[in-house]
C-alpha cells in the first residue's frame, strides 16, 4: 500500500521526537496502521542547524505554505504552537483537503470551534491527543473508551511545571520564587512562564476536555483561571497538617444549572491517589456514571512522550483515511449537530469547600465574630485550627475549613471578615475538593 506522507510544521523538541519515534518504531507502527507513515517534509527556522535526529529523506523548507499546499502531503502535523499564523496554516491545510494532527492547545481552545467546523465541512480529521497531558491518552479515553458514560466530573493535574513547583514547595519548604527558578533551570518552565503559573495552559487543556466530556462548544473565554503565584509554603504546610495537599487542578463538573469550568489551586485529601502525583507528571481523574472514577497518569510533556500522542494520532488518521467521514469519531466526541449549549456556570454559582487563613489579634470574641459571619451566610465550618503567635507577633494564624458553599457567599464572608477590626490584612482563600 502507498505510504502516508506527513508534512511537519515545526522541528523543535516534539517535532524531532516525532521523527525519532516514527523511525525507531517504524515496523510496529506500519503493522498497526496498515501502511508506512513517513515524514517527507518539515519546516525549520534554521535549515543548517545540527539536529539530534536523522533527517534523511525529509525535505527541509522554511515556509509553511510549501507544506500545507503540497499535493503529495496527506497529513499536516502542526507543532509550532501559538495562535497566529498557525491558525491560518491549519485552515489552509484543511481547505486543501489535508488531515491535521496538532499539539496546539492554545489554538484549539481559542479557535477550535472554527477549525473543527471547517474540518467537518471539508470531511477531514483534526486530531489533538498531544494537546492535553502530553503522552497520556486522555482524549482517546474520553472520546472513545468512555462513550457509554454520562461524565459527571473531571479533575486533572494538567500542567507539569506548576505541579513540579508545588511538589518542591511542599517537600522542601521552598518559596514559590525559588521553586520557579528551579523549574526554569531544569527547562520545565518557559523563560516567560506566565501561561504555566497563572493557570492559562491548564485552562486551555481543561476547556478541550470539558467540550468532549459534555458535548458542548469550546468556551475558553468562560473558564475561571487562577494560578499558583500567590501560594505560600506556609499554606502548603498548614494544609498538610490538616491532611490535604494543594494541587493546581483543572475541574469541570456537570452541575444542576450548568457546567463548571475552573482552574485554581485546590486542597485535596492527601490520601487520594491523584494527591500523590508529584513533579512534572500529569494525572486526570474522570468520573463516569457507569464506570465510576478512572485515573489516567503519565508524562504531560517532553519530546518522546508528546511524540507518542502525535504518532498515535497519525496511526488513527491513517486507519480512518478511506472511511466515510460519517463513520469517523467526531472531533468533539459528540456528533457535530448534537452539541448542546449547556451554560458554563459563573464562578459565583459554583459550590466548593474552602480553606480560609486569617490573621487575628488574640483577643476575646474574635472567633465569635468570625463564626457569626459564616453562620449568617449559611456557611458550615468543617474544621478549625489556631496556631500559636510567632515570636514578637501579636497576631495568630487561624485556619478554617468550610463545607461546600456557594462561591458568592464565601466572597461576601471574606469581605466581612476582612472588615473586622480584630483581623489583620487579607484572608487567604484556597478552594477545597474532597473528590469522593
Ligand atoms: N507547559 C506544559 C506543562 C507542557 O508544564 O505541563 C506542555 O503542555
Coordinates of C-alpha atoms and ligand atoms in Angstrom, one line a residue:
X1 CA 0.0 0.0 0.0
X2 CA 1.2 3.5 -0.7
X3 CA 2.9 5.1 2.3
X4 CA 1.2 8.0 4.1
X5 CA 3.1 11.3 3.5
X6 CA 3.4 13.6 6.5
X7 CA 4.4 17.3 6.5
X8 CA 5.8 18.6 9.7
X9 CA 5.3 22.2 10.8
X10 CA 8.0 22.7 13.5
X11 CA 11.1 20.8 14.0
X12 CA 11.6 21.6 17.7
X13 CA 11.6 19.2 20.7
X14 CA 8.3 17.5 19.8
X15 CA 8.9 17.6 16.1
X16 CA 12.3 15.9 16.5
X17 CA 10.7 13.4 18.9
X18 CA 8.0 12.6 16.3
X19 CA 10.7 11.8 13.6
X20 CA 12.6 9.7 16.1
X21 CA 9.6 7.7 17.3
X22 CA 8.3 7.2 13.7
X23 CA 11.7 5.9 12.7
X24 CA 12.6 3.8 15.8
X25 CA 9.2 2.0 15.8
X26 CA 8.6 2.1 12.1
X27 CA 7.9 -1.6 11.8
X28 CA 5.4 -1.8 14.7
X29 CA 3.7 1.4 13.5
X30 CA 3.3 0.1 10.0
X31 CA 1.9 -3.2 11.3
X32 CA -0.7 -1.2 13.3
X33 CA -1.5 1.4 10.7
X34 CA -1.6 -1.0 7.7
X35 CA 0.9 1.1 5.8
X36 CA 4.1 3.1 6.2
X37 CA 3.9 6.5 7.8
X38 CA 6.8 8.7 6.8
X39 CA 7.7 12.4 7.2
X40 CA 8.6 13.8 3.8
X41 CA 8.9 17.5 4.5
X42 CA 9.4 19.7 7.5
X43 CA 9.7 23.4 8.3
X44 CA 12.6 24.6 10.3
X45 CA 13.6 28.1 11.2
X46 CA 17.3 27.3 10.7
X47 CA 17.8 24.9 7.8
X48 CA 21.5 24.5 8.5
X49 CA 21.2 23.6 12.2
X50 CA 22.7 20.3 13.5
X51 CA 19.8 18.0 14.6
X52 CA 19.6 15.2 17.1
X53 CA 17.7 13.0 14.7
X54 CA 18.4 11.9 11.1
X55 CA 16.6 14.0 8.6
X56 CA 17.4 11.7 5.6
X57 CA 14.6 11.7 3.1
X58 CA 13.0 14.8 4.6
X59 CA 12.8 18.0 2.6
X60 CA 13.5 21.0 4.8
X61 CA 11.7 24.2 4.0
X62 CA 11.4 27.5 5.8
X63 CA 7.9 28.3 4.6
X64 CA 4.8 26.5 6.0
X65 CA 2.9 27.3 2.7
X66 CA 5.2 24.8 0.9
X67 CA 3.8 22.1 3.2
X68 CA 0.1 23.0 3.5
X69 CA -0.1 23.4 -0.3
X70 CA 1.9 20.4 -1.3
X71 CA -0.4 18.0 -3.1
X72 CA 1.8 15.0 -2.1
X73 CA 1.2 15.5 1.6
X74 CA -1.7 13.7 3.2
X75 CA -1.4 14.8 6.8
X76 CA 0.0 18.0 8.2
X77 CA 1.4 17.8 11.8
X78 CA 1.4 21.3 13.4
X79 CA 3.9 21.6 16.3
X80 CA 4.8 25.2 16.1
X81 CA 2.4 26.4 18.8
X82 CA 0.9 29.9 19.3
X83 CA -2.2 31.2 17.6
X84 CA -1.2 33.2 14.5
X85 CA 0.0 32.3 11.9
X86 CA -0.7 28.7 12.9
X87 CA -4.4 29.2 12.7
X88 CA -4.1 30.3 9.0
X89 CA -1.8 27.3 8.2
X90 CA -4.2 24.8 9.8
X91 CA -7.2 26.3 8.0
X92 CA -5.2 26.3 4.7
X93 CA -4.3 22.6 5.2
X94 CA -8.0 21.8 5.8
X95 CA -9.1 23.8 2.8
X96 CA -6.6 21.8 0.7
X97 CA -8.2 18.6 1.9
X98 CA -5.4 17.5 4.3
X99 CA -5.9 15.9 7.7
X100 CA -4.3 17.7 10.6
X101 CA -2.6 16.5 13.8
X102 CA -1.8 19.2 16.3
X103 CA -0.4 19.6 19.8
X104 CA -1.6 23.2 20.0
X105 CA -4.0 23.5 22.9
X106 CA -4.0 27.3 22.8
X107 CA -5.0 27.4 19.2
X108 CA -7.8 24.8 19.7
X109 CA -9.0 26.4 23.0
X110 CA -9.4 29.8 21.3
X111 CA -10.3 28.8 17.7
X112 CA -11.3 25.2 17.9
X113 CA -14.9 25.7 17.0
X114 CA -13.9 27.5 13.8
X115 CA -11.3 24.8 13.0
X116 CA -13.5 21.8 13.7
X117 CA -16.4 23.3 11.7
X118 CA -14.1 23.9 8.7
X119 CA -12.7 20.3 9.0
X120 CA -16.3 18.9 9.3
X121 CA -17.3 20.8 6.1
X122 CA -14.3 19.6 4.2
X123 CA -14.6 16.0 5.5
X124 CA -11.1 15.9 7.1
X125 CA -9.9 14.9 10.5
X126 CA -8.2 17.2 13.1
X127 CA -6.6 15.1 15.8
X128 CA -5.3 16.6 19.0
X129 CA -4.3 13.9 21.5
X130 CA -0.9 15.7 22.2
X131 CA -2.7 18.9 23.1
X132 CA -3.7 17.7 26.5
X133 CA -1.5 15.9 29.1
X134 CA 1.3 15.1 26.5
X135 CA 1.6 11.3 26.2
X136 CA -1.4 10.4 28.4
X137 CA -4.2 9.2 26.1
X138 CA -6.9 11.1 27.8
X139 CA -8.6 12.4 24.6
X140 CA -8.9 8.8 23.3
X141 CA -10.3 7.7 26.7
X142 CA -12.9 10.4 26.7
X143 CA -13.9 10.3 23.0
X144 CA -13.9 6.5 22.7
X145 CA -13.3 4.5 25.9
X146 CA -15.9 6.2 28.0
X147 CA -18.7 6.8 25.4
X148 CA -21.1 4.7 27.4
X149 CA -21.0 7.1 30.3
X150 CA -22.6 10.3 31.3
X151 CA -19.4 12.1 32.5
X152 CA -20.1 13.7 35.9
X153 CA -16.8 15.5 36.5
X154 CA -13.1 15.7 35.6
X155 CA -10.3 16.9 37.9
X156 CA -6.8 17.0 36.5
X157 CA -3.3 17.9 37.1
X158 CA -2.7 19.1 33.6
X159 CA 0.3 21.4 33.9
X160 CA 3.6 19.7 34.8
X161 CA 5.5 22.9 35.5
X162 CA 3.2 24.0 38.3
X163 CA 3.0 20.5 39.7
X164 CA 6.8 20.4 39.9
X165 CA 6.8 23.8 41.7
X166 CA 4.1 22.8 44.2
X167 CA 5.9 19.4 44.8
X168 CA 9.2 21.3 45.6
X169 CA 7.4 23.8 47.8
X170 CA 5.8 21.0 49.9
X171 CA 8.8 18.6 50.1
X172 CA 11.5 21.2 50.7
X173 CA 9.5 24.2 52.1
X174 CA 10.8 26.4 49.3
X175 CA 9.2 29.7 48.4
X176 CA 7.3 29.9 45.1
X177 CA 10.0 32.1 43.6
X178 CA 12.8 29.6 44.4
X179 CA 10.8 26.6 43.2
X180 CA 10.0 28.5 40.0
X181 CA 13.7 29.3 39.4
X182 CA 14.5 25.5 39.8
X183 CA 11.8 24.7 37.3
X184 CA 13.3 27.1 34.8
X185 CA 16.8 25.9 35.4
X186 CA 15.6 22.3 34.6
X187 CA 14.0 23.5 31.4
X188 CA 10.4 22.7 32.6
X189 CA 9.0 26.3 32.8
X190 CA 9.4 28.6 29.9
X191 CA 11.6 31.6 30.2
X192 CA 8.3 33.5 30.4
X193 CA 6.3 31.0 32.4
X194 CA 3.2 33.1 32.7
X195 CA 0.9 30.7 30.9
X196 CA 2.0 27.8 33.2
X197 CA 2.0 29.5 36.6
X198 CA -1.1 31.6 36.0
X199 CA -3.2 28.6 35.0
X200 CA -3.8 29.6 31.4
X201 CA -2.1 26.5 29.9
X202 CA -4.2 24.3 32.2
X203 CA -7.4 26.2 31.3
X204 CA -6.7 25.7 27.6
X205 CA -6.4 21.9 28.1
X206 CA -9.4 21.8 30.5
X207 CA -11.6 23.6 28.0
X208 CA -10.9 20.9 25.5
X209 CA -11.6 18.1 28.0
X210 CA -14.9 19.8 29.0
X211 CA -16.1 20.1 25.4
X212 CA -15.5 16.4 24.6
X213 CA -16.8 15.3 28.0
X214 CA -20.2 17.0 27.8
X215 CA -20.7 17.6 24.1
X216 CA -20.6 21.4 24.3
X217 CA -18.8 24.0 22.2
X218 CA -15.3 25.0 23.2
X219 CA -15.6 28.1 25.5
X220 CA -12.2 29.1 26.8
X221 CA -13.4 32.7 27.4
X222 CA -15.7 31.4 30.1
X223 CA -13.1 29.4 32.1
X224 CA -12.2 30.7 35.5
X225 CA -8.4 30.8 35.8
X226 CA -6.3 31.3 38.9
X227 CA -2.7 30.3 39.1
X228 CA -0.2 29.5 41.9
X229 CA 1.9 32.6 42.1
X230 CA 0.3 33.8 45.3
X231 CA 0.6 30.5 47.2
X232 CA 2.9 30.4 50.2
X233 CA 4.9 27.4 51.6
X234 CA 3.1 28.2 54.9
X235 CA -0.4 27.4 53.5
X236 CA 1.0 24.2 51.9
X237 CA 2.3 23.2 55.3
X238 CA -0.9 24.0 57.1
X239 CA -2.9 22.1 54.5
X240 CA -0.6 19.1 55.1
X241 CA -1.2 19.3 58.9
X242 CA -5.0 19.1 58.1
X243 CA -4.5 16.0 55.9
X244 CA -4.6 17.8 52.5
X245 CA -2.2 18.6 49.6
X246 CA -2.5 21.6 47.4
X247 CA -2.6 21.0 43.6
X248 CA -3.3 23.2 40.7
X249 CA -6.4 21.4 39.4
X250 CA -8.5 21.9 36.3
X251 CA -12.0 20.9 37.3
X252 CA -15.1 20.6 35.1
X253 CA -18.3 19.3 36.6
X254 CA -21.8 18.8 35.4
X255 CA -23.9 20.7 38.0
X256 CA -27.7 21.1 38.0
X257 CA -27.7 24.6 36.5
X258 CA -24.8 24.2 34.1
X259 CA -21.2 23.2 33.7
X260 CA -18.3 24.3 36.0
X261 CA -15.1 25.1 34.2
X262 CA -12.3 26.3 36.5
X263 CA -8.6 26.1 37.2
X264 CA -7.3 27.0 40.6
X265 CA -5.1 25.8 43.5
X266 CA -7.1 23.2 45.3
X267 CA -6.8 21.4 48.6
X268 CA -7.4 17.7 48.1
X269 CA -7.2 14.9 50.7
X270 CA -3.6 13.6 50.8
X271 CA -4.9 10.0 50.7
X272 CA -6.3 10.3 47.2
X273 CA -4.1 8.8 44.5
X274 CA -4.1 12.0 42.5
X275 CA -2.8 13.9 45.5
X276 CA 0.4 11.8 45.3
X277 CA 1.2 12.8 41.7
X278 CA 4.5 14.6 42.1
X279 CA 6.9 16.5 39.9
X280 CA 6.2 17.2 36.3
X281 CA 3.8 14.3 35.9
X282 CA 0.2 14.8 34.9
X283 CA -2.9 12.9 36.1
X284 CA -6.6 13.2 35.2
X285 CA -9.4 11.7 37.3
X286 CA -12.6 11.2 35.3
X287 CA -15.9 10.2 37.0
X288 CA -18.4 8.5 34.7
X289 CA -21.8 7.4 35.9
X290 CA -21.3 3.8 34.8
X291 CA -17.6 3.1 35.3
X292 CA -17.2 5.3 38.4
X293 CA -13.8 7.1 38.9
X294 CA -11.0 6.3 36.5
X295 CA -7.5 7.8 36.7
X296 CA -5.0 8.4 33.8
X297 CA -1.4 9.2 34.7
X298 CA 1.8 9.8 32.8
X299 CA 4.2 12.3 31.4
X300 CA 2.5 15.6 30.4
X301 CA 5.3 17.0 28.3
X302 CA 8.7 16.0 26.8
X303 CA 9.9 15.1 23.4
X304 CA 9.2 11.3 23.2
X305 CA 6.2 11.3 25.5
X306 CA 4.4 14.0 23.4
X307 CA 5.5 12.4 20.2
X308 CA 3.8 9.2 21.4
X309 CA 0.5 11.1 21.3
X310 CA 1.3 12.7 17.9
X311 CA 2.2 9.3 16.4
X312 CA -0.9 7.6 17.9
X313 CA -3.0 10.3 16.1
X314 CA -1.1 9.7 12.9
X315 CA -2.0 6.0 13.1
X316 CA -5.6 6.8 13.9
X317 CA -5.9 9.1 10.9
X318 CA -4.2 6.6 8.6
X319 CA -6.6 3.9 9.6
X320 CA -9.6 6.1 9.0
X321 CA -8.4 7.8 5.9
X322 CA -10.6 5.9 3.5
X323 CA -13.6 5.7 5.8
X324 CA -16.7 7.6 5.1
X325 CA -16.4 10.9 7.2
X326 CA -19.7 10.0 8.9
X327 CA -18.1 6.8 10.3
X328 CA -15.2 8.6 12.0
X329 CA -15.0 9.6 15.6
X330 CA -16.5 13.1 15.8
X331 CA -13.9 15.8 16.5
X332 CA -15.6 16.8 19.8
X333 CA -16.8 13.2 20.6
X334 CA -20.4 14.0 20.0
X335 CA -21.9 14.3 16.5
X336 CA -21.4 17.9 15.3
X337 CA -25.1 18.6 15.1
X338 CA -25.6 17.2 18.6
X339 CA -23.6 19.7 20.6
X340 CA -25.6 21.3 23.4
X341 CA -25.5 24.9 24.6
X342 CA -25.5 24.0 28.3
X343 CA -24.3 27.2 30.0
X344 CA -20.9 27.4 31.7
X345 CA -21.7 28.4 35.3
X346 CA -20.5 31.8 36.5
X347 CA -17.9 31.3 39.3
X348 CA -20.3 32.9 41.9
X349 CA -22.7 30.0 41.5
X350 CA -20.0 27.3 41.9
X351 CA -20.0 25.4 45.2
X352 CA -16.7 24.3 46.8
X353 CA -15.3 23.8 50.2
X354 CA -12.8 26.4 51.3
X355 CA -9.6 26.8 53.3
X356 CA -9.6 30.3 54.9
X357 CA -6.5 31.6 56.7
X358 CA -7.0 34.7 58.8
X359 CA -4.5 36.8 60.8
X360 CA -6.4 37.5 64.0
X361 CA -5.5 39.5 67.1
X362 CA -5.6 37.1 70.0
X363 CA -8.4 38.8 71.9
X364 CA -11.7 37.5 73.4
X365 CA -14.6 37.5 71.0
X366 CA -12.6 37.4 67.7
X367 CA -13.6 33.8 66.8
X368 CA -17.3 34.5 67.8
X369 CA -17.3 37.4 65.3
X370 CA -15.9 35.3 62.5
X371 CA -18.1 32.3 63.1
X372 CA -21.2 34.6 63.3
X373 CA -20.3 36.0 59.8
X374 CA -20.1 32.5 58.5
X375 CA -23.3 31.3 60.2
X376 CA -25.2 34.3 58.9
X377 CA -24.3 33.3 55.3
X378 CA -25.2 29.6 56.0
X379 CA -21.5 28.6 55.6
X380 CA -20.9 25.5 57.6
X381 CA -17.5 25.0 59.3
X382 CA -15.8 21.6 58.9
X383 CA -12.6 22.2 60.9
X384 CA -10.7 25.0 62.7
X385 CA -7.1 25.3 63.7
X386 CA -5.5 28.2 65.7
X387 CA -1.7 28.4 65.6
X388 CA 0.5 30.0 68.3
X389 CA 1.7 33.5 67.7
X390 CA 5.2 33.6 66.4
X391 CA 7.9 35.3 68.5
X392 CA 7.3 39.1 68.6
X393 CA 4.0 38.9 66.8
X394 CA 0.6 39.9 68.3
X395 CA -1.5 38.2 65.6
X396 CA -2.1 34.4 65.2
X397 CA -2.9 32.4 62.1
X398 CA -6.4 30.9 62.2
X399 CA -7.3 28.3 59.6
X400 CA -11.0 27.4 58.9
X401 CA -12.1 24.7 56.6
X402 CA -15.7 25.1 55.3
X403 CA -18.1 22.6 53.9
X404 CA -19.1 23.2 50.2
X405 CA -20.8 26.6 49.9
X406 CA -21.6 28.9 47.0
X407 CA -18.5 31.0 45.9
X408 CA -20.6 34.2 46.2
X409 CA -21.4 33.5 49.9
X410 CA -17.7 32.9 50.6
X411 CA -16.7 36.1 48.8
X412 CA -19.1 38.1 51.0
X413 CA -17.8 36.3 54.1
X414 CA -14.2 37.2 53.2
X415 CA -15.1 40.9 52.8
X416 CA -17.0 41.0 56.1
X417 CA -14.1 39.2 58.0
X418 CA -11.5 41.5 56.5
X419 CA -13.5 44.5 57.7
X420 CA -13.4 43.3 61.3
X421 CA -11.1 45.5 63.5
X422 CA -9.7 42.3 65.1
X423 CA -8.5 40.8 61.8
X424 CA -5.2 42.0 60.2
X425 CA -4.7 42.1 56.5
X426 CA -6.3 39.9 53.8
X427 CA -7.9 36.5 54.2
X428 CA -6.2 33.7 52.2
X429 CA -8.8 31.6 50.4
X430 CA -7.9 28.3 48.7
X431 CA -10.8 26.1 47.4
X432 CA -11.1 22.5 48.6
X433 CA -12.5 19.4 46.9
X434 CA -12.9 16.0 48.5
X435 CA -13.0 14.3 45.1
X436 CA -15.0 11.5 46.6
Ligands
LIG1 N1 4.0 23.7 29.7 C1 3.2 22.5 29.8 C2 3.4 21.9 31.2 C3 3.8 21.4 28.9 O1 4.1 22.4 32.0 O2 2.7 21.0 31.5 C4 3.1 21.2 27.6 O3 1.7 21.4 27.7

